[in-house]
PDB file of C-alpha atoms in Angstrom:
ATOM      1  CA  UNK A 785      -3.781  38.015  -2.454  1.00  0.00           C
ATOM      2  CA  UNK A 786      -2.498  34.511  -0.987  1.00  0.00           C
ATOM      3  CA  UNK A 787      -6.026  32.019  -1.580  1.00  0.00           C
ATOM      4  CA  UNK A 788      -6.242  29.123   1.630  1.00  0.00           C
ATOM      5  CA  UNK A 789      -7.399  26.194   1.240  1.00  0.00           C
ATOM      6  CA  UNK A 790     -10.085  25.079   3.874  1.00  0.00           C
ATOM      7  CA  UNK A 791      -8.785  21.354   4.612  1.00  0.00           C
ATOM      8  CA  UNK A 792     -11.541  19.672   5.460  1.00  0.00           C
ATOM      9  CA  UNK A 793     -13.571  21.302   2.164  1.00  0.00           C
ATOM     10  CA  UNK A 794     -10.446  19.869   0.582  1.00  0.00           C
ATOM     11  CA  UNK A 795     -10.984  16.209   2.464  1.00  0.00           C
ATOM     12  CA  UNK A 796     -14.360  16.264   1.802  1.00  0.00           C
ATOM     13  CA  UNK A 797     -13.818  16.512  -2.204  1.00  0.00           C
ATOM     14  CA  UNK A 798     -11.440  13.869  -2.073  1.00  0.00           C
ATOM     15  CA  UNK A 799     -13.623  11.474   0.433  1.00  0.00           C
ATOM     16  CA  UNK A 800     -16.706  12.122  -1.673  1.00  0.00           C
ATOM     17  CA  UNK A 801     -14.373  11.184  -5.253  1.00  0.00           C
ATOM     18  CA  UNK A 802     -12.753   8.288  -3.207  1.00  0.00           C
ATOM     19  CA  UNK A 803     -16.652   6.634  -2.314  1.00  0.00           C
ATOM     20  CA  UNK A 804     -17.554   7.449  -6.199  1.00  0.00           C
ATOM     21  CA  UNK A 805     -14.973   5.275  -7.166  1.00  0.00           C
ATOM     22  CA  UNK A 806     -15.406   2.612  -4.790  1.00  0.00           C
ATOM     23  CA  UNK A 807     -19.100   2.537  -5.843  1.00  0.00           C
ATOM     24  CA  UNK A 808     -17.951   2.490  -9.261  1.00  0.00           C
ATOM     25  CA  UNK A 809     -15.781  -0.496  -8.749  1.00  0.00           C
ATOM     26  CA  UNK A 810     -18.862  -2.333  -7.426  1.00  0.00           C
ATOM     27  CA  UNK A 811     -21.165  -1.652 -10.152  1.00  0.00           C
ATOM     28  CA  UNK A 812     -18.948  -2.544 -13.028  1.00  0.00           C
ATOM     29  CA  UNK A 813     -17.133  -5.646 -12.053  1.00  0.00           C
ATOM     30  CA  UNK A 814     -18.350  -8.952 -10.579  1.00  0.00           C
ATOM     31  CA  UNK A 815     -15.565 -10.041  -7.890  1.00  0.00           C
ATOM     32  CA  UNK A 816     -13.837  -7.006  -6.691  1.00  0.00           C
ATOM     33  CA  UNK A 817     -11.277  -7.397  -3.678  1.00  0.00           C
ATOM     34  CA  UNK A 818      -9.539  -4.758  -1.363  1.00  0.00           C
ATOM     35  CA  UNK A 819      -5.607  -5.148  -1.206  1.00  0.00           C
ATOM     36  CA  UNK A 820      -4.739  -5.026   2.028  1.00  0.00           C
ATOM     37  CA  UNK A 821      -1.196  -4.192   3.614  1.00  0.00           C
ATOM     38  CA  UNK A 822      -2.013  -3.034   6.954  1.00  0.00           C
ATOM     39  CA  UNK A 823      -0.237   0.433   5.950  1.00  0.00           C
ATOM     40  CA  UNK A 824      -1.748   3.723   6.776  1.00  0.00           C
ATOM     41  CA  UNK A 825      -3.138   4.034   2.814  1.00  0.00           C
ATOM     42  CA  UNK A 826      -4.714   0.416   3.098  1.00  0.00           C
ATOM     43  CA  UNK A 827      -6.204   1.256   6.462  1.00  0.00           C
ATOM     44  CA  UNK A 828      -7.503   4.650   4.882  1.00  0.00           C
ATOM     45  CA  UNK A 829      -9.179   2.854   1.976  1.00  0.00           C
ATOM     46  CA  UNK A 830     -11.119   0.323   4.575  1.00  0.00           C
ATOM     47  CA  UNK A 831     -12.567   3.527   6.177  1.00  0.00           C
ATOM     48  CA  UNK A 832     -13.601   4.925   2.688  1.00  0.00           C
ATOM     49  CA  UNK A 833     -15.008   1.106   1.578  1.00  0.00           C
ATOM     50  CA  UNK A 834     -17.199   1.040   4.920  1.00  0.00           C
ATOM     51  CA  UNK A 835     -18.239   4.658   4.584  1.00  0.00           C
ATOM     52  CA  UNK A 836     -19.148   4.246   0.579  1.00  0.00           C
ATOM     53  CA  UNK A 837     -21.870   1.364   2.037  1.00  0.00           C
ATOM     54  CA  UNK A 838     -23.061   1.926   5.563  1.00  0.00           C
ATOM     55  CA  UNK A 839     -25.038   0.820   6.853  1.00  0.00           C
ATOM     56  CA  UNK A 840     -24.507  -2.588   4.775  1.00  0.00           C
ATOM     57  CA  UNK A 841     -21.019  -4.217   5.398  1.00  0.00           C
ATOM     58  CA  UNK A 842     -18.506  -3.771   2.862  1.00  0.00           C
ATOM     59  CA  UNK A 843     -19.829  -6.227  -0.034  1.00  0.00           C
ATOM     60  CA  UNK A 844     -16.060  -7.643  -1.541  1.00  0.00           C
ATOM     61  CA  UNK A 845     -13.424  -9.678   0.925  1.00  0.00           C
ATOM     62  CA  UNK A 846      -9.811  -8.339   1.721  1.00  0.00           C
ATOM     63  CA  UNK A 847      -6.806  -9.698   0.272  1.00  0.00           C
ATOM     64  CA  UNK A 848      -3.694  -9.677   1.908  1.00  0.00           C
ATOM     65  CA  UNK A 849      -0.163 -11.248   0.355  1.00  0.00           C
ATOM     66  CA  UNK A 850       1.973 -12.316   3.207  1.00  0.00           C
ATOM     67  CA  UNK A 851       5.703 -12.474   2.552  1.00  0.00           C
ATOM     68  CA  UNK A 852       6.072 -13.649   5.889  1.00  0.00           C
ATOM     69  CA  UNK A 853       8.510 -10.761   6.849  1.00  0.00           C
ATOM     70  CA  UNK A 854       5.585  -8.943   7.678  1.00  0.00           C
ATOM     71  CA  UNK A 855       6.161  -6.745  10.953  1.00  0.00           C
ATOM     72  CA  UNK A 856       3.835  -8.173  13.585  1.00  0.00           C
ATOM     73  CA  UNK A 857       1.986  -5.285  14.934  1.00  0.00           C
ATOM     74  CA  UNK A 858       0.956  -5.065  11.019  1.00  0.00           C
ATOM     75  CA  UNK A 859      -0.509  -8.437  11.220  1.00  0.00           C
ATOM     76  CA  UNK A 860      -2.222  -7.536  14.558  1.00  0.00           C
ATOM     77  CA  UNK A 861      -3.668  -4.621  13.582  1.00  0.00           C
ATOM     78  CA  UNK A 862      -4.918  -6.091  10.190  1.00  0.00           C
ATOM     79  CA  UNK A 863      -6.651  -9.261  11.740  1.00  0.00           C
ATOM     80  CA  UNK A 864      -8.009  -6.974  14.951  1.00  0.00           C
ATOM     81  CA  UNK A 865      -9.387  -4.236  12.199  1.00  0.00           C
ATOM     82  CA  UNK A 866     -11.019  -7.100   9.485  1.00  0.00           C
ATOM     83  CA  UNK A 867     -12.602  -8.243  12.867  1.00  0.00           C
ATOM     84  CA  UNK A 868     -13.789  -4.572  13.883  1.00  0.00           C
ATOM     85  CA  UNK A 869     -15.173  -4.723  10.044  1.00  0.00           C
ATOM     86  CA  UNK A 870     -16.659  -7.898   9.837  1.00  0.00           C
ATOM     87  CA  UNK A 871     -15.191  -8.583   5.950  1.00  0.00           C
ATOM     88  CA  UNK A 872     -13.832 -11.349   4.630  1.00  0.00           C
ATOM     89  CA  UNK A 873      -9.801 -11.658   4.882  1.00  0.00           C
ATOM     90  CA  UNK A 874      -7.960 -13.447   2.415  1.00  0.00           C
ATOM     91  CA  UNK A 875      -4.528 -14.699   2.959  1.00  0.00           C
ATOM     92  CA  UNK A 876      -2.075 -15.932   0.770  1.00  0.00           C
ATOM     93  CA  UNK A 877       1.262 -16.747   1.509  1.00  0.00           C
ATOM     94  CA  UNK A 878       4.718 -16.020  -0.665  1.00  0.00           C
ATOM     95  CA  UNK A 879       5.801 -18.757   1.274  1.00  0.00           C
ATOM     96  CA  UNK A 880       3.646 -21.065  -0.847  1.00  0.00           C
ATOM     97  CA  UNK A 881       5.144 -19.884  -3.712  1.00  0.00           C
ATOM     98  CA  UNK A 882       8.509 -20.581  -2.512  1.00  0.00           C
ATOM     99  CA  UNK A 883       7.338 -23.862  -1.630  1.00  0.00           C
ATOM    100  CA  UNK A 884       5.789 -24.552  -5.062  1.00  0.00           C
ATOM    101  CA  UNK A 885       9.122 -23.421  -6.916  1.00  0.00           C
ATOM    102  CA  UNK A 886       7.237 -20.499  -8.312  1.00  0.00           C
ATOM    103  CA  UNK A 887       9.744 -17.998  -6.937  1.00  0.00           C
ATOM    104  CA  UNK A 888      13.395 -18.537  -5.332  1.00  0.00           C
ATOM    105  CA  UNK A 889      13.971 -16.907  -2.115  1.00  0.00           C
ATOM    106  CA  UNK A 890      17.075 -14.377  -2.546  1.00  0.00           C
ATOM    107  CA  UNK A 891      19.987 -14.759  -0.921  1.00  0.00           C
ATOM    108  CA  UNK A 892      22.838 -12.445   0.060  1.00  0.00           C
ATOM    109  CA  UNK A 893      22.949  -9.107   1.705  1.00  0.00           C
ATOM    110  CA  UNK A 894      19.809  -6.863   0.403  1.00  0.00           C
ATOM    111  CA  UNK A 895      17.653 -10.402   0.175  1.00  0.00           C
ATOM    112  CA  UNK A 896      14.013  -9.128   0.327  1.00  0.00           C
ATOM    113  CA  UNK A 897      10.474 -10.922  -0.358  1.00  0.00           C
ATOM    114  CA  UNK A 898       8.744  -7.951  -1.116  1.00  0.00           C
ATOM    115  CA  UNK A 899       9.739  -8.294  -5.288  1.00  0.00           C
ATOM    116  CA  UNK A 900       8.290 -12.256  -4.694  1.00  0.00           C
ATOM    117  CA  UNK A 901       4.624 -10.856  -3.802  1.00  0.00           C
ATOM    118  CA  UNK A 902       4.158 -10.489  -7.626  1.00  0.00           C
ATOM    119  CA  UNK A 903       3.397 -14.520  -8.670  1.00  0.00           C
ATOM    120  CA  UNK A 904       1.937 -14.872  -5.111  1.00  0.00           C
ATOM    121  CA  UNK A 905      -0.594 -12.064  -6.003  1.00  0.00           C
ATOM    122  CA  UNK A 906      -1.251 -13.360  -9.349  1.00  0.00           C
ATOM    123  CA  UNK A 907      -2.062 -16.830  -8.428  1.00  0.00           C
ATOM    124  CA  UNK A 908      -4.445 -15.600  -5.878  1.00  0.00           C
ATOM    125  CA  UNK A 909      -6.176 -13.034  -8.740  1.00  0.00           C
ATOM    126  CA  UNK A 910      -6.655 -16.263 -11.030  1.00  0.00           C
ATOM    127  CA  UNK A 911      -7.472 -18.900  -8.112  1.00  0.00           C
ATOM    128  CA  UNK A 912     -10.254 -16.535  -7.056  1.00  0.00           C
ATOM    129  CA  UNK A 913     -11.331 -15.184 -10.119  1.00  0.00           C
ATOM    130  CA  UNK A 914     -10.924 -11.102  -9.043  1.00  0.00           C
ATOM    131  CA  UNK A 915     -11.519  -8.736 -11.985  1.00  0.00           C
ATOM    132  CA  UNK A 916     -10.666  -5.662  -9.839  1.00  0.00           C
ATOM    133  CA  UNK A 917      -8.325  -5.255  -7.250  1.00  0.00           C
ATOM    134  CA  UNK A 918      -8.433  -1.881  -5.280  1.00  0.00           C
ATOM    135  CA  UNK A 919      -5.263  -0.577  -3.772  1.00  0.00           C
ATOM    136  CA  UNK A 920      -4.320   2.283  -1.651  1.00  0.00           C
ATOM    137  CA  UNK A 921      -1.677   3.844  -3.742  1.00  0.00           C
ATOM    138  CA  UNK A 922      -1.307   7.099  -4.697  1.00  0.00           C
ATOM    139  CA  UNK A 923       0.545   9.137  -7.536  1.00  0.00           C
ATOM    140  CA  UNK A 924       2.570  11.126  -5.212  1.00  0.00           C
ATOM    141  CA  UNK A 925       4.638   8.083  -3.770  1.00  0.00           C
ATOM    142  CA  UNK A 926       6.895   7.172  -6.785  1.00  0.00           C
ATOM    143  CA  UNK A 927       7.340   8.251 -10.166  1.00  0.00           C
ATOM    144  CA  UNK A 928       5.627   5.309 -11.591  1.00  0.00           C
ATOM    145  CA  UNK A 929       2.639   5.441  -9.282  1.00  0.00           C
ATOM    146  CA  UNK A 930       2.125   8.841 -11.319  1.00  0.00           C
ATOM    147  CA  UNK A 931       1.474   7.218 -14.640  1.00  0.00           C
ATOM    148  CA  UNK A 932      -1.158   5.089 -13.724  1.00  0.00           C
ATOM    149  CA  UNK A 933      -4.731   5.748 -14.348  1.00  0.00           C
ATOM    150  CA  UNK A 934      -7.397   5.685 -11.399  1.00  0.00           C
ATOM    151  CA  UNK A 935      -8.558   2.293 -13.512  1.00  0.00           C
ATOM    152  CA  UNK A 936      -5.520   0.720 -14.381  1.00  0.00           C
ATOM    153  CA  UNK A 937      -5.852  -2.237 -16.749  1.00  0.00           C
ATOM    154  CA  UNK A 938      -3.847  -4.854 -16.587  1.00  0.00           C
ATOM    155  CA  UNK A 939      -3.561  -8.123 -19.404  1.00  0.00           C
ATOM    156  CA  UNK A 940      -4.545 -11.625 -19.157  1.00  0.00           C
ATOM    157  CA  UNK A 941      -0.481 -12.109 -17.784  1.00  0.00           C
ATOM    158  CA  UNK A 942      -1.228  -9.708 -15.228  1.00  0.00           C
ATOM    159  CA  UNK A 943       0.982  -7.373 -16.724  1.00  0.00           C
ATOM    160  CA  UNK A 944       1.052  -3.519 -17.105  1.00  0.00           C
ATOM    161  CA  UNK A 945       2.056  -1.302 -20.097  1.00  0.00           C
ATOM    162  CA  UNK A 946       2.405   2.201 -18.993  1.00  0.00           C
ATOM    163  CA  UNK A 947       1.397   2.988 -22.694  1.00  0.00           C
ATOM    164  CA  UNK A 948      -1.851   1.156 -23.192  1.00  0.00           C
ATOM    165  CA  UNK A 949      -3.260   3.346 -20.246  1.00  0.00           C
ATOM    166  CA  UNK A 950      -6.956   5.055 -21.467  1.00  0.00           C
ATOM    167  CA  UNK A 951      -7.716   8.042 -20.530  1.00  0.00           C
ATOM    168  CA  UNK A 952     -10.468   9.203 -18.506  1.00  0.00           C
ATOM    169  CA  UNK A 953     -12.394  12.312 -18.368  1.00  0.00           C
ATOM    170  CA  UNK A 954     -13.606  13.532 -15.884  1.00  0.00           C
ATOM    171  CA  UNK A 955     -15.053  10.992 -13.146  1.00  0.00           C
ATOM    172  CA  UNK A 956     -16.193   8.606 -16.880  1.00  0.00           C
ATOM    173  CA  UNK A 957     -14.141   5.664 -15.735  1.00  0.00           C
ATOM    174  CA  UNK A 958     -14.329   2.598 -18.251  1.00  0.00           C
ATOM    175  CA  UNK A 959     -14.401  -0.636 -16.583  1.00  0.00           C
ATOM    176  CA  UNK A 960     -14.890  -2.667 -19.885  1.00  0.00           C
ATOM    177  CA  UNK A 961     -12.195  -5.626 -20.139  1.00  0.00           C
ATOM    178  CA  UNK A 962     -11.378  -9.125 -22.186  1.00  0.00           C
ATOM    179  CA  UNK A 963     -11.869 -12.255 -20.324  1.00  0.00           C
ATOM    180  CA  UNK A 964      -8.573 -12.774 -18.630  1.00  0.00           C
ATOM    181  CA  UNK A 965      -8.048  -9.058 -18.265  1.00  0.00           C
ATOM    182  CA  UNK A 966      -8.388  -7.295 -14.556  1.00  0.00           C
ATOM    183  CA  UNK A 967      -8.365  -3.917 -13.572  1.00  0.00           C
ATOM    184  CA  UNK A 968      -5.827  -2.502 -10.212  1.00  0.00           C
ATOM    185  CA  UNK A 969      -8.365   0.148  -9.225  1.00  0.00           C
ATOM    186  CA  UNK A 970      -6.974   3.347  -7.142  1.00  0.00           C
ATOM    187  CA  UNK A 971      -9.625   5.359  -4.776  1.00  0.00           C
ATOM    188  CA  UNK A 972      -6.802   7.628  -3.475  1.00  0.00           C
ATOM    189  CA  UNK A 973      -4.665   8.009  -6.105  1.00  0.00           C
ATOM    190  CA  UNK A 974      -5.479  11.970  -6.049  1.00  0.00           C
ATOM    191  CA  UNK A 975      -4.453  11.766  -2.516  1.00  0.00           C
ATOM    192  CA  UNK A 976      -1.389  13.331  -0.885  1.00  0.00           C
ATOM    193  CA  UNK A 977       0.575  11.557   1.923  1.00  0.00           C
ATOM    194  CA  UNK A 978      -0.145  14.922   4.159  1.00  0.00           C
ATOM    195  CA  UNK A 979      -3.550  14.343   3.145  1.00  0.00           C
ATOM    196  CA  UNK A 980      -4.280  10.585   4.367  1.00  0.00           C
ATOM    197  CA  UNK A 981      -2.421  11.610   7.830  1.00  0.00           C
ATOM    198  CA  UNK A 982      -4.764  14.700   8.125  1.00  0.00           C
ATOM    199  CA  UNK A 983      -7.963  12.031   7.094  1.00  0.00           C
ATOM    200  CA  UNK A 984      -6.761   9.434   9.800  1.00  0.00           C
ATOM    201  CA  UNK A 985      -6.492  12.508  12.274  1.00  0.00           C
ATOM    202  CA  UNK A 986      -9.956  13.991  11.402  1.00  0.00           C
ATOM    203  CA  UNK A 987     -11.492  10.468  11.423  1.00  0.00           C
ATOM    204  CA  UNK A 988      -9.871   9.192  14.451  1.00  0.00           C
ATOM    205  CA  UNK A 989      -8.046   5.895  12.343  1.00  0.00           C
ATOM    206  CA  UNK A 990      -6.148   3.564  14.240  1.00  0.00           C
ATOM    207  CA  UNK A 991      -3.107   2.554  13.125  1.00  0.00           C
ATOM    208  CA  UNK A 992       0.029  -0.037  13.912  1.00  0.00           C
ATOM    209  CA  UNK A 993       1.976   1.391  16.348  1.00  0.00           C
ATOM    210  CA  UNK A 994       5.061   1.130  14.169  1.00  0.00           C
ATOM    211  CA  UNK A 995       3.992   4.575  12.965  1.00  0.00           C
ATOM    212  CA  UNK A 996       4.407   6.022  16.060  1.00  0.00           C
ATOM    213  CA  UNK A 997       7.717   6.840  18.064  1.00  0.00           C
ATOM    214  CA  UNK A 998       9.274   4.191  19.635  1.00  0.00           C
ATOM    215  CA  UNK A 999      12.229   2.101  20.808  1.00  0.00           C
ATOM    216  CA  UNK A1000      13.266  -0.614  19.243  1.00  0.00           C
ATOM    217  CA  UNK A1001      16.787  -2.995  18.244  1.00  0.00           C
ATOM    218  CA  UNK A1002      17.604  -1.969  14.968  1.00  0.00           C
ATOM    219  CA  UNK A1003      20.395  -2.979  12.077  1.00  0.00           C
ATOM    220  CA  UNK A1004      22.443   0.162  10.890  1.00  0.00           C
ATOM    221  CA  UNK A1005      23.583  -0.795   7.351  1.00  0.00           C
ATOM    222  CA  UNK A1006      24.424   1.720   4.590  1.00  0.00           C
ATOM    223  CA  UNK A1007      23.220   4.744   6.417  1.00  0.00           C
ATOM    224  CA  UNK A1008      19.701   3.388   6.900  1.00  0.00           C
ATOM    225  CA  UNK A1009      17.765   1.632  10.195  1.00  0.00           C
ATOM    226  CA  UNK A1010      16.468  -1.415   9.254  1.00  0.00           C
ATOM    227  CA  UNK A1011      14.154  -3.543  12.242  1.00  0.00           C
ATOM    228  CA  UNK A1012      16.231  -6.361  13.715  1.00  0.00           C
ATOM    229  CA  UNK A1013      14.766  -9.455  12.819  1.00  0.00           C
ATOM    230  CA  UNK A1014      15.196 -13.429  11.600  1.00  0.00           C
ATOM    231  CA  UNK A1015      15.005 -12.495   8.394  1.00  0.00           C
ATOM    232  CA  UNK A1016      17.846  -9.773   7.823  1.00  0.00           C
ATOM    233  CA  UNK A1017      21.312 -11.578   6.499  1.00  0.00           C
ATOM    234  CA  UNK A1018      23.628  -9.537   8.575  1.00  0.00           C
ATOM    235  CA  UNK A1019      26.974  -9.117   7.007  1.00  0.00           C
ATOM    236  CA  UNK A1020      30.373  -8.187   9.197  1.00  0.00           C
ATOM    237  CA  UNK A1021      29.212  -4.142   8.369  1.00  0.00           C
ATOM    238  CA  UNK A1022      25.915  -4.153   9.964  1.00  0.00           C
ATOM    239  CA  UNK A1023      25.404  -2.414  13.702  1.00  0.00           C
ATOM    240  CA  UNK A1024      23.068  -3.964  15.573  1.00  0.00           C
ATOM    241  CA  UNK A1025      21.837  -0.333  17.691  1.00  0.00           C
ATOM    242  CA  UNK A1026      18.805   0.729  19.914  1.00  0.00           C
ATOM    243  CA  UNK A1027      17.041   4.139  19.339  1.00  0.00           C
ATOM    244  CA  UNK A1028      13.450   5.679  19.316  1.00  0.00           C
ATOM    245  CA  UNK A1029      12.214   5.193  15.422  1.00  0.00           C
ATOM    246  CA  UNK A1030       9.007   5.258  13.416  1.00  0.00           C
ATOM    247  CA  UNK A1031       8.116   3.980  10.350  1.00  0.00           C
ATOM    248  CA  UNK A1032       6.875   6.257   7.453  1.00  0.00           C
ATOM    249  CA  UNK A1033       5.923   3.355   5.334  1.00  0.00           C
ATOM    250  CA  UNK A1034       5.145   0.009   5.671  1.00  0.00           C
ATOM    251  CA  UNK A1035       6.641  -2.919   3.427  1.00  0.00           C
ATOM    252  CA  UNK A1036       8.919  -6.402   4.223  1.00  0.00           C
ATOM    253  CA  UNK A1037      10.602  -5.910   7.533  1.00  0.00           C
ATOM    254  CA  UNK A1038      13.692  -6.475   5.022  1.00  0.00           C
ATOM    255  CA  UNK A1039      13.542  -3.446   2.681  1.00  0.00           C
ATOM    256  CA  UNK A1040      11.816  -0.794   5.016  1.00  0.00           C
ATOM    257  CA  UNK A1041      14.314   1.498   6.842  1.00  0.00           C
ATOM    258  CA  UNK A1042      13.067   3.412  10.243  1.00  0.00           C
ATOM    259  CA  UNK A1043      13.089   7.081  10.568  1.00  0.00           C
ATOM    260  CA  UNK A1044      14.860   8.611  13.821  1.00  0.00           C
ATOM    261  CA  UNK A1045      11.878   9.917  15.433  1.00  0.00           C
ATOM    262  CA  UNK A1046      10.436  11.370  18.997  1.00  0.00           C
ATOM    263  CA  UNK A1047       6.762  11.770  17.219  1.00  0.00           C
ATOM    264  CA  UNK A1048       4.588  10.405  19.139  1.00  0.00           C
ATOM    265  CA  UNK A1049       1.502  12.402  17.554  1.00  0.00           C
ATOM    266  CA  UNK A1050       0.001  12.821  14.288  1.00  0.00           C
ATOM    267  CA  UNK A1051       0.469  16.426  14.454  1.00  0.00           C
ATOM    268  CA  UNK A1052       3.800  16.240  15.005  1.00  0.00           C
ATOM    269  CA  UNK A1053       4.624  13.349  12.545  1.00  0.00           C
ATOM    270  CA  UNK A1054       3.001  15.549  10.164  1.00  0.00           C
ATOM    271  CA  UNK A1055       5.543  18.569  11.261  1.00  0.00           C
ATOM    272  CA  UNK A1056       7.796  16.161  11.008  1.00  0.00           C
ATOM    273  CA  UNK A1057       6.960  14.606   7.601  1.00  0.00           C
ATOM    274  CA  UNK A1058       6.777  17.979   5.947  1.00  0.00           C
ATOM    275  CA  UNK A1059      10.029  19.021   7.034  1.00  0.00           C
ATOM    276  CA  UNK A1060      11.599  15.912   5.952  1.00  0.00           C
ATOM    277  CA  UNK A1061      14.467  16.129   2.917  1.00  0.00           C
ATOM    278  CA  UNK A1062      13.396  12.918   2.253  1.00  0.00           C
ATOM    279  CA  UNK A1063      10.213  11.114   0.055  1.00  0.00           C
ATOM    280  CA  UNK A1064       8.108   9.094   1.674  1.00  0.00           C
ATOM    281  CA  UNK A1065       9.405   5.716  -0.525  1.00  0.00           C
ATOM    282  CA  UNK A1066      12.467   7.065   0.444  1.00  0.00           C
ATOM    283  CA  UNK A1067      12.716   4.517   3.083  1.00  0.00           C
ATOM    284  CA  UNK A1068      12.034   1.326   0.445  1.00  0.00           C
ATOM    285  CA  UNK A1069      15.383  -0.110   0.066  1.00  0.00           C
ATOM    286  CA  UNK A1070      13.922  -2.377  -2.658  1.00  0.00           C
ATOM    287  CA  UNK A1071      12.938   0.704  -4.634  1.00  0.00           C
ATOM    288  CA  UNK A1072      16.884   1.576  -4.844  1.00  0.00           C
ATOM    289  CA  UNK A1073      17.868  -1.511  -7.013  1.00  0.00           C
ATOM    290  CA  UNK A1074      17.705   0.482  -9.913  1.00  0.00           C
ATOM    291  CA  UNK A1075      16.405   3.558 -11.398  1.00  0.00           C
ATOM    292  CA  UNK A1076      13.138   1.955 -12.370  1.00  0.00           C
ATOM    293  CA  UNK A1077      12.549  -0.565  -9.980  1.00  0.00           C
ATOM    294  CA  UNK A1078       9.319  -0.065  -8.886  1.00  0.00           C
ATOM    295  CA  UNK A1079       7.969   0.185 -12.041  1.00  0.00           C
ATOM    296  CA  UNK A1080       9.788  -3.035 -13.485  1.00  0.00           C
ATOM    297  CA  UNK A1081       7.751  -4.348 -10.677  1.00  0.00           C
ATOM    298  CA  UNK A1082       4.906  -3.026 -11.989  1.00  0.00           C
ATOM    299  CA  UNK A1083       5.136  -4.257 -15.816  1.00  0.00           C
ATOM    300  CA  UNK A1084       5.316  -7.890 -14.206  1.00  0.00           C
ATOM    301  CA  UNK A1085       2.487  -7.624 -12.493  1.00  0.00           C
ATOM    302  CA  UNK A1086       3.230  -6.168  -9.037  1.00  0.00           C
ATOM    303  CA  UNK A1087       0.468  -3.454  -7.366  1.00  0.00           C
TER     304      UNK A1087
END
C-alpha cells in the first residue's frame, strides 16, 4: 500500500522545527545575526524569523556581504524586504577588503568574488561581535552542506572541521562555546529545495524576479549562460546571446549560470525543477574548481 504524504502536515513539521531553532538561537547566544543573500532560502528564513516572534519585530539585525557582483534585482528586493520588515541591515563590502589588501581580486577567465566573501564575513563577525550567525542552507544542496550539524561550531579563526562536529539528539542543541568561538546556525537545514518553493507558494513569498522566466543578454561560455555584465572577463570563446532564462540559485553574477526557462510560475518551476538532470548547485561555476570546493570554502571560514 503506497503511504502519501500530506504536504502541508509535512510544512508544518518543518516550520514548527525551523521557529524552535530560531528561538533557540535567541535564548542561548547574546548577538545573533541573520545572513542574508537575497536568495529564495535567505528570503524563506526572514519569513520563519518574523513568524518565530510576531507580533514583536525580529530581535537580531541582517547581515549581508556584498561582493559587489551582486545582481541588482537581488539588492532591490533585499533593501525593499528589510524595509517591509523593519530589521536592521548590515552591509559589508568585499570591496573593502580588496581595498584593505585583505584579499586580491582574481584575474583571468573564471575570476569570481564569491570565494573573497570569506575574510569580508569574518571581519564583520569580529567587528560586531556575532556569536551566531543563521544561514539558510540546507543539507540537500552540496555534499558538504550534508555534514554539518544544525549548530555548527566554528573556532576562534572562524574555521570549520567537519570532524569536531557534536552531535545532537533529538531537538537538544548545545550552544555552549569558548570566547572567540561562534556558531553558523541552520533553521532549514532539514529542508528540501522542493520544499522551500512549495513554503514560498503556500505563504505567498516574494521573490527577485531573477527566479522567474525572463529575457535577458547573456554570455555562453563552456556550455553554461552566465548574465552579461561589467564584471565577466570575456575571452575570444564567449557568445554574447539573448534568450528567456531563470535563475535556480542565486550567487556572484560571475559564477551563477542561467537555466533556459519559459517558467513563469512556481508551479511550473517546480515541474520544472523536478524534472531537471541537473542539482540545484549545479549552476555554481565556483563549486566546479575542484572536487571539494565548497567545502575548502567552508574549512576557511566561508557559510
Amino acid at each position: 500500500m503506497t503511504q502519501h504524504i500530506n504536504p502541508y502536515t509535512h510544512l508544518q513539521t518543518l516550520e514548527d522545527e525551523s521557529i524552535y531553532i530560531i528561538r533557540e538561537v535567541v535564548a542561548q547566544f547574546q548577538k545573533p545575526v541573520l545572513l542574508f543573500s537575497g536568495g529564495k532560502d535567505s528570503i524563506t528564513l526572514a519569513r520563519l524569523a518574523q513568524k518565530a516572534f510576531y507580533p514583536a519585530k525580529i530581535p537580531f539585525p541582517f547581515l549581508h556581504i556584498d561582493t559587489g557582483h551582486n545582481f541588482p534585482e537581488t539588492i532591490e528586493f533585499r533593501d525593499q524586504l528589510v524595509k517591509e520588515l523593519g530589521v536592521e541591515l548590515i552591509v559589508r563590502y568585499v570591496q573593502d577588503s580588496i581595498d584593505q589588501n585583505k584579499v586580491k581580486e582574481e584575474t583571468g577567465k573564471h575570476a569570481s568574488r564569491n570565494a573573497l566573501q570569506t575574510v569580508t564575513l569574518l571581519d564583520a563577525i569580529e567587528e560586531f561581535g556575532f556569536d551566531a550567525c543563521m544561514g539558510g542552507a540546507r543539507r540537500d544542496e552540496e555534499k558538504s552542506r550534508a555534514k554539518e550539524r544544525i549548530f555548527s561550531v566554528r573556532d576562534d579563526f572562524g574555521q570549520w572541521d567537519a570532524k569536531k562536529q557534536r552531535p545532537e539528539l533529538f531537538n537538544i542543541f548545545n550552544g555552549k562555546i569558548h570566547f572567540g568561538e561562534n556558531v553558523r546556525a541552520f533553521p532549514i537545514s532539514n529542508w528540501t529545495e522542493e520544499d522551500v518553493w512549495t513554503y514560498i507558494n503556500q505563504e505567498g513569498i516574494g521573490l527577485p524576479t531573477i527566479y522567474f522566466a525572463h529575457t535577458r543578454k547573456l554570455v555562453k561560455r563552456d556550455g553554461a549562460f552566465l548574465a552579461l555584465s561589467d564584471y565577466l572577463n570575456l575571452v575570444e570563446t564567449d557568445e554574447i546571446v539573448e534568450t528567456v532564462v531563470r535563475f535556480r540559485t542565486v550567487g556572484d553574477m560571475t559564477c551563477t549560470a542561467a537555466f533556459v526557462s519559459e517558467a513563469s510560475a512556481i508551479e511550473d518551476i517546480m515541474y520544472e525543477n523536478k524534472s531537471s538532470k541537473s542539482s540545484e548547485r549545479g549552476a555554481r561555476i565556483d563549486d566546479k574548481r575542484s572536487e571539494a570546493a565548497l567545502e575548502q570554502r567552508k574549512k576557511g571560514g566561508y557559510f
